[in-house]
């Protein structure tokens, strides 16, 4: 289910940027939240385009607070 949502959100493009919301990367995180989420796993804000980091941050968010953060869920 998680992978289906990520495919829907970003097309599996690690450099995807939503033109209307500014959402970033594979998991399409809003910029104002990505920094804190990434820091929780030891990454910096600039890791949003690193597919491994963004996938890990996305998986962590899914695991800790559920899928409601994603439009495609």
Short mmCIF file of N, CA and C in Angstrom, two decimals:
data_model
loop_
_atom_site.label_atom_id
_atom_site.label_comp_id
_atom_site.label_asym_id
_atom_site.label_seq_id
_atom_site.Cartn_x
_atom_site.Cartn_y
_atom_site.Cartn_z
N UNK A 1 0.83 -1.18 0.00
CA UNK A 1 0.00 0.00 0.00
C UNK A 1 0.88 1.26 0.00
N UNK A 2 1.91 1.23 0.82
CA UNK A 2 2.83 2.37 0.89
C UNK A 2 3.43 2.68 -0.48
N UNK A 3 3.92 1.67 -1.17
CA UNK A 3 4.53 1.89 -2.48
C UNK A 3 3.51 2.39 -3.50
N UNK A 4 2.30 1.91 -3.44
CA UNK A 4 1.25 2.39 -4.34
C UNK A 4 1.04 3.89 -4.14
N UNK A 5 1.00 4.31 -2.90
CA UNK A 5 0.79 5.73 -2.59
C UNK A 5 1.97 6.57 -3.09
N UNK A 6 3.18 6.11 -2.86
CA UNK A 6 4.37 6.84 -3.32
C UNK A 6 4.38 6.95 -4.85
N UNK A 7 4.03 5.85 -5.53
CA UNK A 7 3.95 5.89 -7.00
C UNK A 7 2.92 6.94 -7.45
N UNK A 8 1.80 6.96 -6.81
CA UNK A 8 0.75 7.90 -7.14
C UNK A 8 1.18 9.34 -6.85
N UNK A 9 1.81 9.56 -5.73
CA UNK A 9 2.19 10.92 -5.32
C UNK A 9 3.26 11.53 -6.22
N UNK A 10 4.31 10.78 -6.53
CA UNK A 10 5.47 11.35 -7.22
C UNK A 10 5.83 10.68 -8.52
N UNK A 11 5.13 9.60 -8.87
CA UNK A 11 5.54 8.84 -10.05
C UNK A 11 6.90 8.21 -9.87
N UNK A 12 7.30 8.01 -8.60
CA UNK A 12 8.61 7.46 -8.23
C UNK A 12 9.77 8.34 -8.69
N UNK A 13 9.51 9.63 -8.84
CA UNK A 13 10.53 10.59 -9.24
C UNK A 13 11.08 11.27 -7.97
N UNK A 14 12.33 10.99 -7.61
CA UNK A 14 12.87 11.56 -6.37
C UNK A 14 13.02 13.08 -6.42
N UNK A 15 12.98 13.68 -7.59
CA UNK A 15 13.11 15.14 -7.71
C UNK A 15 11.77 15.81 -8.03
N UNK A 16 10.68 15.08 -7.83
CA UNK A 16 9.36 15.63 -8.09
C UNK A 16 9.07 16.81 -7.17
N UNK A 17 8.53 17.87 -7.74
CA UNK A 17 8.09 19.04 -6.98
C UNK A 17 6.70 19.40 -7.49
N UNK A 18 5.75 19.42 -6.60
CA UNK A 18 4.37 19.77 -6.96
C UNK A 18 4.29 21.27 -7.22
N UNK A 19 3.82 21.64 -8.39
CA UNK A 19 3.80 23.05 -8.77
C UNK A 19 2.82 23.89 -7.96
N UNK A 20 1.79 23.28 -7.41
CA UNK A 20 0.83 24.08 -6.64
C UNK A 20 1.13 24.09 -5.14
N UNK A 21 1.53 22.97 -4.57
CA UNK A 21 1.77 22.92 -3.12
C UNK A 21 3.24 23.05 -2.74
N UNK A 22 4.13 22.78 -3.70
CA UNK A 22 5.56 22.79 -3.40
C UNK A 22 6.04 21.49 -2.78
N UNK A 23 5.16 20.47 -2.67
CA UNK A 23 5.54 19.19 -2.07
C UNK A 23 6.74 18.60 -2.79
N UNK A 24 7.61 17.94 -2.01
CA UNK A 24 8.93 17.54 -2.49
C UNK A 24 9.20 16.04 -2.47
N UNK A 25 9.88 15.56 -3.51
CA UNK A 25 10.46 14.22 -3.52
C UNK A 25 9.47 13.08 -3.65
N UNK A 26 9.98 11.89 -3.41
CA UNK A 26 9.18 10.66 -3.55
C UNK A 26 7.91 10.71 -2.72
N UNK A 27 8.05 11.14 -1.49
CA UNK A 27 6.91 11.15 -0.58
C UNK A 27 6.09 12.41 -0.61
N UNK A 28 6.50 13.38 -1.45
CA UNK A 28 5.78 14.64 -1.61
C UNK A 28 5.47 15.31 -0.28
N UNK A 29 6.53 15.54 0.47
CA UNK A 29 6.42 16.25 1.76
C UNK A 29 6.32 17.74 1.52
N UNK A 30 5.46 18.39 2.27
CA UNK A 30 5.41 19.85 2.21
C UNK A 30 6.71 20.40 2.79
N UNK A 31 7.28 21.41 2.14
CA UNK A 31 8.57 21.94 2.59
C UNK A 31 8.60 22.35 4.06
N UNK A 32 7.52 22.91 4.57
CA UNK A 32 7.53 23.39 5.96
C UNK A 32 7.64 22.25 6.98
N UNK A 33 7.34 21.02 6.56
CA UNK A 33 7.42 19.88 7.48
C UNK A 33 8.63 18.98 7.24
N UNK A 34 9.17 19.01 6.04
CA UNK A 34 10.22 18.04 5.72
C UNK A 34 11.44 18.16 6.62
N UNK A 35 11.87 19.36 6.92
CA UNK A 35 13.09 19.53 7.74
C UNK A 35 13.02 18.82 9.07
N UNK A 36 11.92 18.98 9.79
CA UNK A 36 11.78 18.33 11.10
C UNK A 36 11.65 16.82 10.95
N UNK A 37 10.92 16.39 9.94
CA UNK A 37 10.77 14.95 9.71
C UNK A 37 12.12 14.33 9.38
N UNK A 38 12.87 14.97 8.51
CA UNK A 38 14.18 14.45 8.12
C UNK A 38 15.13 14.45 9.31
N UNK A 39 15.09 15.51 10.11
CA UNK A 39 15.97 15.60 11.28
C UNK A 39 15.71 14.47 12.27
N UNK A 40 14.46 14.01 12.36
CA UNK A 40 14.13 12.91 13.26
C UNK A 40 14.89 11.63 12.90
N UNK A 41 15.34 11.56 11.64
CA UNK A 41 16.09 10.38 11.19
C UNK A 41 17.56 10.71 10.90
N UNK A 42 17.99 11.90 11.28
CA UNK A 42 19.39 12.28 11.10
C UNK A 42 19.72 12.86 9.74
N UNK A 43 18.72 13.25 8.96
CA UNK A 43 18.95 13.86 7.65
C UNK A 43 18.73 15.36 7.74
N UNK A 44 19.28 16.08 6.78
CA UNK A 44 19.05 17.51 6.68
C UNK A 44 17.94 17.82 5.69
N UNK A 45 17.52 19.06 5.64
CA UNK A 45 16.45 19.48 4.73
C UNK A 45 16.80 19.18 3.28
N UNK A 46 18.07 19.36 2.93
CA UNK A 46 18.49 19.17 1.55
C UNK A 46 18.43 17.70 1.09
N UNK A 47 18.08 16.80 1.98
CA UNK A 47 17.97 15.38 1.61
C UNK A 47 16.66 15.06 0.88
N UNK A 48 15.79 16.05 0.70
CA UNK A 48 14.48 15.78 0.10
C UNK A 48 14.60 15.13 -1.28
N UNK A 49 15.66 15.44 -2.05
CA UNK A 49 15.80 14.86 -3.38
C UNK A 49 16.63 13.58 -3.40
N UNK A 50 17.13 13.16 -2.25
CA UNK A 50 17.85 11.88 -2.13
C UNK A 50 16.80 10.79 -1.99
N UNK A 51 16.69 9.91 -3.00
CA UNK A 51 15.60 8.92 -2.95
C UNK A 51 15.61 8.05 -1.70
N UNK A 52 16.78 7.66 -1.25
CA UNK A 52 16.86 6.81 -0.05
C UNK A 52 16.38 7.57 1.18
N UNK A 53 16.86 8.78 1.36
CA UNK A 53 16.47 9.58 2.53
C UNK A 53 14.98 9.89 2.50
N UNK A 54 14.46 10.33 1.36
CA UNK A 54 13.05 10.70 1.29
C UNK A 54 12.17 9.47 1.50
N UNK A 55 12.57 8.34 0.96
CA UNK A 55 11.80 7.10 1.17
C UNK A 55 11.80 6.70 2.64
N UNK A 56 12.95 6.84 3.29
CA UNK A 56 13.02 6.50 4.72
C UNK A 56 12.18 7.45 5.57
N UNK A 57 12.24 8.73 5.25
CA UNK A 57 11.42 9.70 5.97
C UNK A 57 9.94 9.41 5.74
N UNK A 58 9.59 9.10 4.52
CA UNK A 58 8.19 8.78 4.19
C UNK A 58 7.72 7.53 4.92
N UNK A 59 8.55 6.50 4.91
CA UNK A 59 8.20 5.25 5.60
C UNK A 59 8.07 5.48 7.11
N UNK A 60 8.97 6.29 7.66
CA UNK A 60 8.90 6.62 9.09
C UNK A 60 7.59 7.34 9.41
N UNK A 61 7.23 8.31 8.58
CA UNK A 61 5.99 9.05 8.80
C UNK A 61 4.78 8.13 8.70
N UNK A 62 4.78 7.26 7.71
CA UNK A 62 3.69 6.29 7.53
C UNK A 62 3.56 5.41 8.77
N UNK A 63 4.71 4.92 9.25
CA UNK A 63 4.73 4.01 10.40
C UNK A 63 4.32 4.71 11.70
N UNK A 64 4.74 5.95 11.87
CA UNK A 64 4.49 6.62 13.14
C UNK A 64 3.17 7.37 13.20
N UNK A 65 2.65 7.81 12.07
CA UNK A 65 1.39 8.55 12.15
C UNK A 65 0.38 8.22 11.07
N UNK A 66 0.65 7.18 10.31
CA UNK A 66 -0.35 6.70 9.37
C UNK A 66 -0.34 7.37 8.01
N UNK A 67 -1.21 6.90 7.13
CA UNK A 67 -1.21 7.35 5.73
C UNK A 67 -2.01 8.61 5.46
N UNK A 68 -2.61 9.20 6.45
CA UNK A 68 -3.49 10.35 6.21
C UNK A 68 -2.75 11.57 5.64
N UNK A 69 -1.43 11.56 5.63
CA UNK A 69 -0.66 12.69 5.12
C UNK A 69 -0.64 12.74 3.59
N UNK A 70 -1.07 11.67 2.95
CA UNK A 70 -0.97 11.58 1.50
C UNK A 70 -2.34 11.66 0.83
N UNK A 71 -2.41 12.47 -0.21
CA UNK A 71 -3.64 12.64 -0.99
C UNK A 71 -4.04 11.33 -1.67
N UNK A 72 -3.07 10.59 -2.13
CA UNK A 72 -3.33 9.36 -2.90
C UNK A 72 -3.79 8.18 -2.03
N UNK A 73 -3.84 8.35 -0.74
CA UNK A 73 -4.23 7.20 0.10
C UNK A 73 -5.69 6.90 -0.03
#
